Every structure is written in structure tokens, then in C-alpha cells.
Amino acid sequence: LGVANLVGGIFQSFPVTGAMGQSAVNDDIGAETGLAGLATTLVVLIVLVFLTPVFELMPLTVLAAIVISFVLGMFDYREAIYLYK
């Protein structure tokens, strides 16, 4: 993300961030140090390098379902109801 922001700054783009999703994943797996961010980065790079051809063959609806199921897992319904009251 740091490199993306650096290159984006050259071209006057908006800043990018991945903190919410990354924090949610780190919380789910019980990460306690910043080293978990490095491990997450390595896993993402490996998936991008080796599994991109697999994802190319998937229809967009399948990829959308994967993203939606991840986002729904991050949403805490009980807390939202509590805050609404």
C-alpha cells in the first residue's frame, strides 16, 4: 500500500488503504504483532502469482459471491442493532 500511495502521489491519485479488511482478518486469526501483516502480504502475493489463471476462468458472479460472503462475515449484526437502539 505504501508503494501504491507513493506512485499514486506522482499521478495525483486518491490515497489507498486496506486497513479495515486487513485488521478484520488479523483479528479473526488472533494476530498480535505487525508480523502478521507481512505474512498476509506474502499470502496475497503467492495467490496473485500462482492462482490468477484460476480466477480468470471464474465468472464474475462467483467472484462477487466470494467478496459478499467475506464482507457479511465482517458485519456484526448484534452490534448494529445495539447501536441502533
MMTF fields as JSON, N, C-alpha, C and O atoms, coordinates in Angstrom:
{
  "mmtfVersion": "1.0.0",
  "mmtfProducer": "UNKNOWN",
  "numBonds": 339,
  "numAtoms": 340,
  "numGroups": 85,
  "numChains": 1,
  "numModels": 1,
  "chainsPerModel": [1],
  "groupsPerChain": [85],
  "chainIdList": ["A"],
  "bondAtomList": [4, 2, 8, 6, 12, 10, 16, 14, 20, 18, 24, 22, 28, 26, 32, 30, 36, 34, 40, 38, 44, 42, 48, 46, 52, 50, 56, 54, 60, 58, 64, 62, 68, 66, 72, 70, 76, 74, 80, 78, 84, 82, 88, 86, 92, 90, 96, 94, 100, 98, 104, 102, 108, 106, 112, 110, 116, 114, 120, 118, 124, 122, 128, 126, 132, 130, 136, 134, 140, 138, 144, 142, 148, 146, 152, 150, 156, 154, 160, 158, 164, 162, 168, 166, 172, 170, 176, 174, 180, 178, 184, 182, 188, 186, 192, 190, 196, 194, 200, 198, 204, 202, 208, 206, 212, 210, 216, 214, 220, 218, 224, 222, 228, 226, 232, 230, 236, 234, 240, 238, 244, 242, 248, 246, 252, 250, 256, 254, 260, 258, 264, 262, 268, 266, 272, 270, 276, 274, 280, 278, 284, 282, 288, 286, 292, 290, 296, 294, 300, 298, 304, 302, 308, 306, 312, 310, 316, 314, 320, 318, 324, 322, 328, 326, 332, 330, 336, 334],
  "bondOrderList": [1, 1, 1, 1, 1, 1, 1, 1, 1, 1, 1, 1, 1, 1, 1, 1, 1, 1, 1, 1, 1, 1, 1, 1, 1, 1, 1, 1, 1, 1, 1, 1, 1, 1, 1, 1, 1, 1, 1, 1, 1, 1, 1, 1, 1, 1, 1, 1, 1, 1, 1, 1, 1, 1, 1, 1, 1, 1, 1, 1, 1, 1, 1, 1, 1, 1, 1, 1, 1, 1, 1, 1, 1, 1, 1, 1, 1, 1, 1, 1, 1, 1, 1, 1],
  "groupList": [{"groupName": "LEU", "atomNameList": ["N", "CA", "C", "O"], "elementList": ["N", "C", "C", "O"], "formalChargeList": [0, 0, 0, 0], "bondAtomList": [1, 0, 2, 1, 3, 2], "bondOrderList": [1, 1, 2], "singleLetterCode": "L", "chemCompType": "L-PEPTIDE LINKING"}, {"groupName": "GLY", "atomNameList": ["N", "CA", "C", "O"], "elementList": ["N", "C", "C", "O"], "formalChargeList": [0, 0, 0, 0], "bondAtomList": [1, 0, 2, 1, 3, 2], "bondOrderList": [1, 1, 2], "singleLetterCode": "G", "chemCompType": "PEPTIDE LINKING"}, {"groupName": "VAL", "atomNameList": ["N", "CA", "C", "O"], "elementList": ["N", "C", "C", "O"], "formalChargeList": [0, 0, 0, 0], "bondAtomList": [1, 0, 2, 1, 3, 2], "bondOrderList": [1, 1, 2], "singleLetterCode": "V", "chemCompType": "L-PEPTIDE LINKING"}, {"groupName": "ALA", "atomNameList": ["N", "CA", "C", "O"], "elementList": ["N", "C", "C", "O"], "formalChargeList": [0, 0, 0, 0], "bondAtomList": [1, 0, 2, 1, 3, 2], "bondOrderList": [1, 1, 2], "singleLetterCode": "A", "chemCompType": "L-PEPTIDE LINKING"}, {"groupName": "ASN", "atomNameList": ["N", "CA", "C", "O"], "elementList": ["N", "C", "C", "O"], "formalChargeList": [0, 0, 0, 0], "bondAtomList": [1, 0, 2, 1, 3, 2], "bondOrderList": [1, 1, 2], "singleLetterCode": "N", "chemCompType": "L-PEPTIDE LINKING"}, {"groupName": "ILE", "atomNameList": ["N", "CA", "C", "O"], "elementList": ["N", "C", "C", "O"], "formalChargeList": [0, 0, 0, 0], "bondAtomList": [1, 0, 2, 1, 3, 2], "bondOrderList": [1, 1, 2], "singleLetterCode": "I", "chemCompType": "L-PEPTIDE LINKING"}, {"groupName": "PHE", "atomNameList": ["N", "CA", "C", "O"], "elementList": ["N", "C", "C", "O"], "formalChargeList": [0, 0, 0, 0], "bondAtomList": [1, 0, 2, 1, 3, 2], "bondOrderList": [1, 1, 2], "singleLetterCode": "F", "chemCompType": "L-PEPTIDE LINKING"}, {"groupName": "GLN", "atomNameList": ["N", "CA", "C", "O"], "elementList": ["N", "C", "C", "O"], "formalChargeList": [0, 0, 0, 0], "bondAtomList": [1, 0, 2, 1, 3, 2], "bondOrderList": [1, 1, 2], "singleLetterCode": "Q", "chemCompType": "L-PEPTIDE LINKING"}, {"groupName": "SER", "atomNameList": ["N", "CA", "C", "O"], "elementList": ["N", "C", "C", "O"], "formalChargeList": [0, 0, 0, 0], "bondAtomList": [1, 0, 2, 1, 3, 2], "bondOrderList": [1, 1, 2], "singleLetterCode": "S", "chemCompType": "L-PEPTIDE LINKING"}, {"groupName": "PRO", "atomNameList": ["N", "CA", "C", "O"], "elementList": ["N", "C", "C", "O"], "formalChargeList": [0, 0, 0, 0], "bondAtomList": [1, 0, 2, 1, 3, 2], "bondOrderList": [1, 1, 2], "singleLetterCode": "P", "chemCompType": "L-PEPTIDE LINKING"}, {"groupName": "THR", "atomNameList": ["N", "CA", "C", "O"], "elementList": ["N", "C", "C", "O"], "formalChargeList": [0, 0, 0, 0], "bondAtomList": [1, 0, 2, 1, 3, 2], "bondOrderList": [1, 1, 2], "singleLetterCode": "T", "chemCompType": "L-PEPTIDE LINKING"}, {"groupName": "MET", "atomNameList": ["N", "CA", "C", "O"], "elementList": ["N", "C", "C", "O"], "formalChargeList": [0, 0, 0, 0], "bondAtomList": [1, 0, 2, 1, 3, 2], "bondOrderList": [1, 1, 2], "singleLetterCode": "M", "chemCompType": "L-PEPTIDE LINKING"}, {"groupName": "ASP", "atomNameList": ["N", "CA", "C", "O"], "elementList": ["N", "C", "C", "O"], "formalChargeList": [0, 0, 0, 0], "bondAtomList": [1, 0, 2, 1, 3, 2], "bondOrderList": [1, 1, 2], "singleLetterCode": "D", "chemCompType": "L-PEPTIDE LINKING"}, {"groupName": "GLU", "atomNameList": ["N", "CA", "C", "O"], "elementList": ["N", "C", "C", "O"], "formalChargeList": [0, 0, 0, 0], "bondAtomList": [1, 0, 2, 1, 3, 2], "bondOrderList": [1, 1, 2], "singleLetterCode": "E", "chemCompType": "L-PEPTIDE LINKING"}, {"groupName": "TYR", "atomNameList": ["N", "CA", "C", "O"], "elementList": ["N", "C", "C", "O"], "formalChargeList": [0, 0, 0, 0], "bondAtomList": [1, 0, 2, 1, 3, 2], "bondOrderList": [1, 1, 2], "singleLetterCode": "Y", "chemCompType": "L-PEPTIDE LINKING"}, {"groupName": "ARG", "atomNameList": ["N", "CA", "C", "O"], "elementList": ["N", "C", "C", "O"], "formalChargeList": [0, 0, 0, 0], "bondAtomList": [1, 0, 2, 1, 3, 2], "bondOrderList": [1, 1, 2], "singleLetterCode": "R", "chemCompType": "L-PEPTIDE LINKING"}, {"groupName": "LYS", "atomNameList": ["N", "CA", "C", "O"], "elementList": ["N", "C", "C", "O"], "formalChargeList": [0, 0, 0, 0], "bondAtomList": [1, 0, 2, 1, 3, 2], "bondOrderList": [1, 1, 2], "singleLetterCode": "K", "chemCompType": "L-PEPTIDE LINKING"}],
  "groupTypeList": [0, 1, 2, 3, 4, 0, 2, 1, 1, 5, 6, 7, 8, 6, 9, 2, 10, 1, 3, 11, 1, 7, 8, 3, 2, 4, 12, 12, 5, 1, 3, 13, 10, 1, 0, 3, 1, 0, 3, 10, 10, 0, 2, 2, 0, 5, 2, 0, 2, 6, 0, 10, 9, 2, 6, 13, 0, 11, 9, 0, 10, 2, 0, 3, 3, 5, 2, 5, 8, 6, 2, 0, 1, 11, 6, 12, 14, 15, 13, 3, 5, 14, 0, 14, 16],
  "groupIdList": [1, 2, 3, 4, 5, 6, 7, 8, 9, 10, 11, 12, 13, 14, 15, 16, 17, 18, 19, 20, 21, 22, 23, 24, 25, 26, 27, 28, 29, 30, 31, 32, 33, 34, 35, 36, 37, 38, 39, 40, 41, 42, 43, 44, 45, 46, 47, 48, 49, 50, 51, 52, 53, 54, 55, 56, 57, 58, 59, 60, 61, 62, 63, 64, 65, 66, 67, 68, 69, 70, 71, 72, 73, 74, 75, 76, 77, 78, 79, 80, 81, 82, 83, 84, 85],
  "secStructList": [7, 2, 2, 2, 2, 2, 2, 2, 2, 2, 6, 6, 7, 7, 7, 7, 7, 7, 2, 2, 2, 2, 2, 2, 2, 2, 2, 2, 2, 6, 7, 7, 1, 6, 2, 2, 2, 2, 2, 2, 2, 2, 2, 2, 2, 2, 2, 2, 2, 2, 1, 2, 2, 2, 2, 2, 2, 1, 7, 2, 2, 2, 2, 2, 2, 2, 2, 2, 2, 2, 2, 2, 2, 2, 7, 7, 2, 2, 2, 2, 2, 2, 2, 2, 7],
  "xCoordList": [0.816, 0.0, 0.858, 0.496, 1.983, 2.873, 3.388, 3.448, 3.759, 4.248, 3.113, 3.325, 1.911, 0.759, 0.487, 0.187, 0.585, 0.381, 1.506, 1.267, 2.726, 3.857, 3.708, 3.879, 3.392, 3.195, 1.955, 1.955, 0.897, -0.323, -0.085, -0.72, 0.827, 1.148, 1.782, 1.604, 2.517, 3.135, 2.065, 2.198, 1.005, -0.05, -1.278, -2.329, -1.178, -2.256, -3.515, -4.624, -3.339, -4.492, -4.932, -4.27, -6.048, -6.527, -5.683, -5.203, -5.494, -4.765, -5.536, -6.767, -4.818, -5.459, -5.177, -4.184, -6.068, -5.886, -6.51, -7.447, -6.009, -6.567, -6.691, -6.804, -6.67, -6.595, -7.82, -7.675, -9.014, -10.204, -10.237, -10.421, -10.06, -10.08, -8.928, -9.103, -7.76, -6.596, -6.733, -6.361, -7.261, -7.467, -8.492, -8.329, -9.534, -10.555, -9.983, -10.274, -9.173, -8.551, -7.595, -7.599, -6.773, -5.829, -6.55, -6.081, -7.675, -8.447, -9.037, -9.04, -9.536, -10.122, -9.103, -9.436, -7.862, -6.863, -6.101, -5.275, -6.373, -5.745, -4.337, -3.523, -4.042, -2.707, -2.445, -3.332, -1.217, -0.855, 0.275, 0.493, 0.995, 2.118, 1.965, 1.099, 2.822, 2.82, 3.352, 3.206, 3.971, 4.49, 3.357, 3.577, 2.158, 1.005, 0.723, 0.284, 0.972, 0.795, 1.746, 1.377, 2.965, 3.934, 3.495, 3.602, 3.003, 2.521, 1.328, 1.231, 0.43, -0.724, -0.273, -0.809, 0.707, 1.232, 1.827, 1.603, 2.574, 3.176, 2.116, 2.248, 1.072, -0.001, -0.701, -0.991, -0.971, -1.635, -0.763, -1.265, 0.529, 1.44, 1.494, 1.498, 1.536, 1.565, 0.28, 0.318, -0.866, -2.146, -2.176, -2.622, -1.703, -1.711, -0.803, -1.142, 0.331, 1.275, 0.827, 0.888, 0.378, 0.116, -1.35, -1.622, -2.293, -3.702, -4.48, -5.684, -3.815, -4.511, -5.164, -6.295, -4.505, -5.182, -6.465, -7.404, -6.521, -7.737, -8.863, -10.001, -8.542, -9.56, -10.019, -11.146, -9.164, -9.539, -10.689, -11.519, -10.734, -11.757, -13.09, -14.107, -13.092, -14.329, -15.223, -14.732, -16.525, -17.432, -17.404, -17.103, -17.712, -17.686, -18.684, -18.461, -19.769, -20.745, -20.165, -20.499, -19.301, -18.658, -17.711, -17.69, -16.928, -16.03, -16.811, -16.393, -17.944, -18.78, -19.328, -19.401, -19.711, -20.215, -19.131, -19.421, -17.894, -16.786, -16.602, -16.444, -16.622, -16.447, -17.605, -17.382, -18.832, -20.009, -19.971, -20.279, -19.598, -19.547, -18.478, -18.653, -17.381, -16.35, -16.848, -16.634, -17.507, -17.996, -19.081, -19.107, -19.968, -21.01, -20.412, -20.958, -19.297, -18.627, -18.014, -17.823, -17.708, -17.127, -18.186, -17.854, -19.441, -20.505, -21.055, -21.398, -21.142, -21.65, -23.081, -23.307, -24.043, -25.449, -25.896, -26.629, -25.451, -25.858, -25.387, -26.128, -24.178, -23.652, -24.413, -24.672, -24.773, -25.539, -26.918, -27.387, -27.556, -28.864, -28.731, -29.556, -27.684, -27.44, -27.205, -27.733, -26.424, -26.154, -27.402, -27.59, -28.254, -29.483, -30.413, -31.088, -30.45, -31.341, -30.765, -31.345],
  "yCoordList": [-1.192, 0.0, 1.252, 2.268, 1.17, 2.328, 2.676, 3.85, 1.663, 1.906, 2.432, 3.314, 1.89, 2.356, 3.828, 4.583, 4.246, 5.655, 6.523, 7.655, 6.004, 6.757, 6.99, 8.109, 5.93, 6.064, 6.897, 7.715, 6.701, 7.494, 8.972, 9.816, 9.294, 10.693, 11.37, 12.569, 10.604, 11.158, 11.53, 12.521, 10.728, 10.947, 11.627, 11.644, 12.181, 12.911, 12.061, 12.52, 10.832, 9.963, 10.072, 10.719, 9.438, 9.395, 8.399, 7.417, 8.635, 7.656, 6.346, 6.342, 5.254, 3.944, 3.39, 3.74, 2.52, 1.908, 0.525, 0.26, -0.331, -1.663, -2.022, -3.196, -1.018, -1.25, -1.964, -2.83, -1.634, -2.245, -3.745, -4.533, -4.133, -5.553, -6.299, -7.403, -5.701, -6.35, -6.473, -7.494, -5.446, -5.509, -6.575, -7.273, -6.708, -7.72, -9.123, -9.994, -9.34, -10.658, -10.943, -12.042, -9.956, -10.152, -10.42, -11.22, -9.77, -10.011, -11.42, -12.09, -11.868, -13.206, -14.307, -15.33, -14.101, -15.147, -15.003, -15.853, -13.93, -13.745, -13.176, -13.44, -12.402, -11.822, -10.807, -10.047, -10.808, -9.895, -8.938, -7.953, -9.204, -8.339, -7.865, -8.331, -6.932, -6.429, -7.427, -7.237, -8.493, -9.523, -10.221, -10.779, -10.186, -10.782, -10.067, -10.692, -8.765, -8.017, -8.496, -8.556, -8.835, -9.367, -10.735, -11.022, -11.569, -12.889, -12.762, -13.494, -11.841, -11.604, -11.149, -11.596, -10.265, -9.761, -10.899, -10.976, -11.769, -12.895, -13.835, -14.316, -14.1, -14.976, -14.352, -15.036, -13.055, -12.371, -12.409, -12.651, -12.175, -12.227, -13.62, -13.759, -14.643, -16.013, -16.326, -16.932, -15.909, -16.134, -15.398, -15.954, -14.149, -13.389, -13.994, -13.996, -14.498, -15.048, -16.403, -16.651, -17.282, -18.653, -18.971, -19.896, -18.242, -18.589, -17.644, -17.822, -16.654, -15.737, -16.462, -16.125, -17.443, -18.154, -18.857, -18.957, -19.344, -20.0, -18.984, -19.261, -17.798, -16.769, -16.201, -15.718, -16.251, -15.753, -16.541, -15.992, -17.829, -18.689, -18.618, -19.088, -18.038, -17.945, -16.832, -15.77, -17.069, -15.977, -14.887, -15.162, -13.676, -12.558, -12.743, -12.237, -13.453, -13.664, -14.518, -14.314, -15.472, -16.299, -15.446, -15.551, -14.602, -13.717, -12.74, -12.431, -12.255, -11.358, -12.069, -11.476, -13.325, -14.093, -14.284, -14.254, -14.48, -14.621, -13.333, -13.364, -12.208, -10.917, -10.64, -10.195, -10.896, -10.639, -11.515, -11.04, -12.785, -13.659, -13.195, -13.335, -12.647, -12.116, -10.881, -10.741, -9.994, -8.758, -9.059, -8.435, -9.991, -10.349, -10.943, -10.765, -11.644, -12.193, -11.112, -11.32, -9.97, -8.867, -8.043, -7.309, -8.148, -7.317, -7.939, -9.121, -7.159, -7.627, -7.126, -5.971, -8.011, -7.626, -7.213, -6.238, -7.959, -7.64, -6.245, -5.494, -5.913, -4.588, -3.492, -2.43, -3.735, -2.751, -2.524, -1.388, -3.589, -3.462, -2.72, -1.866, -3.05, -2.36, -0.864, -0.036, -0.533, 0.88, 1.609, 2.799, 0.869, 1.472, 1.851, 2.879, 1.017, 1.279, 2.402, 2.799],
  "zCoordList": [0.0, 0.0, 0.0, -0.594, 0.663, 0.704, -0.674, -1.041, -1.44, -2.798, -3.675, -4.507, -3.488, -4.263, -3.98, -4.904, -2.735, -2.396, -2.945, -3.367, -2.944, -3.474, -4.976, -5.46, -5.703, -7.148, -7.43, -8.351, -6.648, -6.825, -6.586, -7.22, -5.675, -5.418, -6.616, -6.827, -7.396, -8.607, -9.628, -10.345, -9.688, -10.675, -10.088, -10.73, -8.9, -8.226, -8.041, -8.314, -7.581, -7.343, -5.888, -5.075, -5.571, -4.197, -3.404, -3.969, -2.11, -1.301, -1.183, -1.155, -1.116, -0.982, 0.403, 1.04, 0.856, 2.16, 2.161, 1.408, 2.98, 3.129, 4.592, 4.947, 5.433, 6.869, 7.422, 8.285, 6.959, 7.539, 7.286, 8.214, 6.048, 5.723, 6.361, 6.877, 6.327, 6.907, 8.42, 8.999, 9.051, 10.504, 10.867, 11.868, 10.075, 10.35, 10.222, 11.042, 9.2, 9.019, 10.168, 10.723, 10.528, 11.629, 12.94, 13.749, 13.162, 14.372, 14.375, 15.408, 13.226, 13.136, 13.405, 14.003, 12.967, 13.147, 14.458, 14.791, 15.209, 16.508, 16.447, 17.333, 15.419, 15.275, 16.378, 16.768, 16.871, 17.953, 17.587, 18.292, 16.504, 16.134, 14.697, 13.957, 14.323, 12.95, 11.948, 10.74, 12.439, 11.547, 10.784, 9.709, 11.343, 10.666, 9.349, 8.384, 9.306, 8.055, 6.975, 5.802, 7.36, 6.414, 5.9, 4.708, 6.802, 6.399, 5.455, 4.47, 5.751, 4.882, 3.508, 2.494, 3.473, 2.204, 1.381, 0.173, 2.021, 1.298, 0.737, -0.388, 1.507, 1.024, -0.175, -1.155, -0.096, -1.216, -2.465, -3.562, -2.31, -3.457, -4.075, -5.298, -3.238, -3.759, -4.517, -5.587, -3.957, -4.634, -5.968, -6.972, -5.988, -7.234, -8.29, -9.473, -7.88, -8.85, -9.372, -10.577, -8.486, -8.896, -9.194, -9.959, -8.619, -8.795, -9.702, -9.892, -10.258, -11.162, -12.343, -12.692, -12.975, -14.077, -13.643, -14.432, -12.407, -11.915, -11.79, -12.167, -11.257, -11.096, -12.427, -12.536, -13.443, -14.767, -15.365, -16.09, -15.06, -15.633, -14.897, -15.408, -13.708, -12.931, -13.462, -13.846, -13.484, -13.85, -12.773, -11.611, -13.16, -12.224, -11.082, -9.981, -11.328, -10.26, -9.138, -7.971, -9.476, -8.451, -7.62, -6.393, -8.285, -7.557, -6.682, -5.566, -7.186, -6.391, -5.162, -4.086, -5.308, -4.165, -3.108, -1.912, -3.536, -2.591, -1.804, -0.584, -2.494, -1.829, -0.876, 0.25, -1.311, -0.473, 0.78, 1.873, 0.631, 1.805, 2.79, 4.0, 2.29, 3.18, 3.914, 5.118, 3.198, 3.813, 4.84, 5.901, 4.552, 5.512, 6.776, 7.864, 6.641, 7.808, 8.688, 9.886, 8.108, 8.868, 9.596, 10.526, 9.198, 9.744, 11.017, 11.032, 12.077, 13.368, 13.544, 13.903, 13.285, 13.336, 14.737, 14.903, 15.731, 17.106, 17.513, 18.147, 17.154, 17.495, 16.75, 17.316, 15.496, 14.736, 15.355, 15.435, 15.785, 16.432, 17.758, 18.084, 18.525, 19.784, 19.575, 20.317, 18.578, 18.298, 17.787, 18.042, 17.058, 16.539, 17.682, 17.623, 18.728, 19.866, 20.667, 21.677]
}
